[in-house]
mmCIF file of C-alpha atoms in Angstrom:
data_model
loop_
_atom_site.group_PDB
_atom_site.id
_atom_site.type_symbol
_atom_site.label_atom_id
_atom_site.label_comp_id
_atom_site.label_asym_id
_atom_site.label_seq_id
_atom_site.Cartn_x
_atom_site.Cartn_y
_atom_site.Cartn_z
ATOM 1 C CA PRO L 1342 8.120 1.459 -11.001
ATOM 2 C CA ILE L 1343 10.020 4.495 -9.163
ATOM 3 C CA GLY L 1344 7.412 7.239 -8.396
ATOM 4 C CA ALA L 1345 4.404 4.849 -8.444
ATOM 5 C CA ILE L 1346 1.923 4.719 -5.435
ATOM 6 C CA ILE L 1347 1.438 1.122 -3.616
ATOM 7 C CA THR L 1348 -2.055 0.628 -2.191
ATOM 8 C CA PHE L 1349 -2.463 -2.024 0.432
ATOM 9 C CA LYS L 1350 -4.791 -3.276 3.449
ATOM 10 C CA TYR L 1351 -4.052 -4.326 6.705
ATOM 11 C CA THR L 1352 -5.838 -5.460 10.086
ATOM 12 C CA GLY L 1353 -4.650 -3.018 12.664
ATOM 13 C CA PHE L 1354 -1.537 -1.735 14.304
ATOM 14 C CA TYR L 1355 1.491 -3.249 16.369
ATOM 15 C CA LYS L 1356 2.176 -1.179 19.203
ATOM 16 C CA SER L 1357 5.019 0.422 17.571
ATOM 17 C CA GLY L 1358 2.696 1.927 14.800
ATOM 18 C CA LYS L 1359 3.816 -0.459 11.969
ATOM 19 C CA PRO L 1360 0.659 -2.176 10.349
ATOM 20 C CA LYS L 1361 -0.216 -5.507 11.309
ATOM 21 C CA PHE L 1362 -0.627 -8.415 8.526
ATOM 22 C CA PRO L 1363 -0.360 -5.911 5.654
ATOM 23 C CA SER L 1364 -1.395 -7.428 1.988
ATOM 24 C CA PHE L 1365 -0.964 -5.875 -1.427
ATOM 25 C CA LEU L 1366 -4.011 -4.434 -3.307
ATOM 26 C CA ARG L 1367 -2.762 -2.607 -6.722
ATOM 27 C CA VAL L 1368 -0.153 -0.298 -8.117
ATOM 28 C CA ARG L 1369 -0.829 3.072 -9.269
ATOM 29 C CA SER L 1370 1.377 5.563 -11.631
ATOM 30 C CA LEU L 1371 1.660 9.382 -10.461
ATOM 31 C CA THR L 1372 -1.215 10.171 -13.139
ATOM 32 C CA GLY L 1373 -3.687 7.722 -11.478
ATOM 33 C CA GLU L 1374 -3.978 5.229 -13.934
ATOM 34 C CA MET L 1375 -3.761 1.446 -13.017
ATOM 35 C CA MET L 1376 -0.680 -0.442 -14.042
#
């Protein structure tokens, strides 16, 4: 949903600064409850 916070993990960074091999963990609303 719009306004939700996406949490993901990664295994490092590319030289450009982007996360390397990101994988999804969870979605949270702005109130902090799990969706």
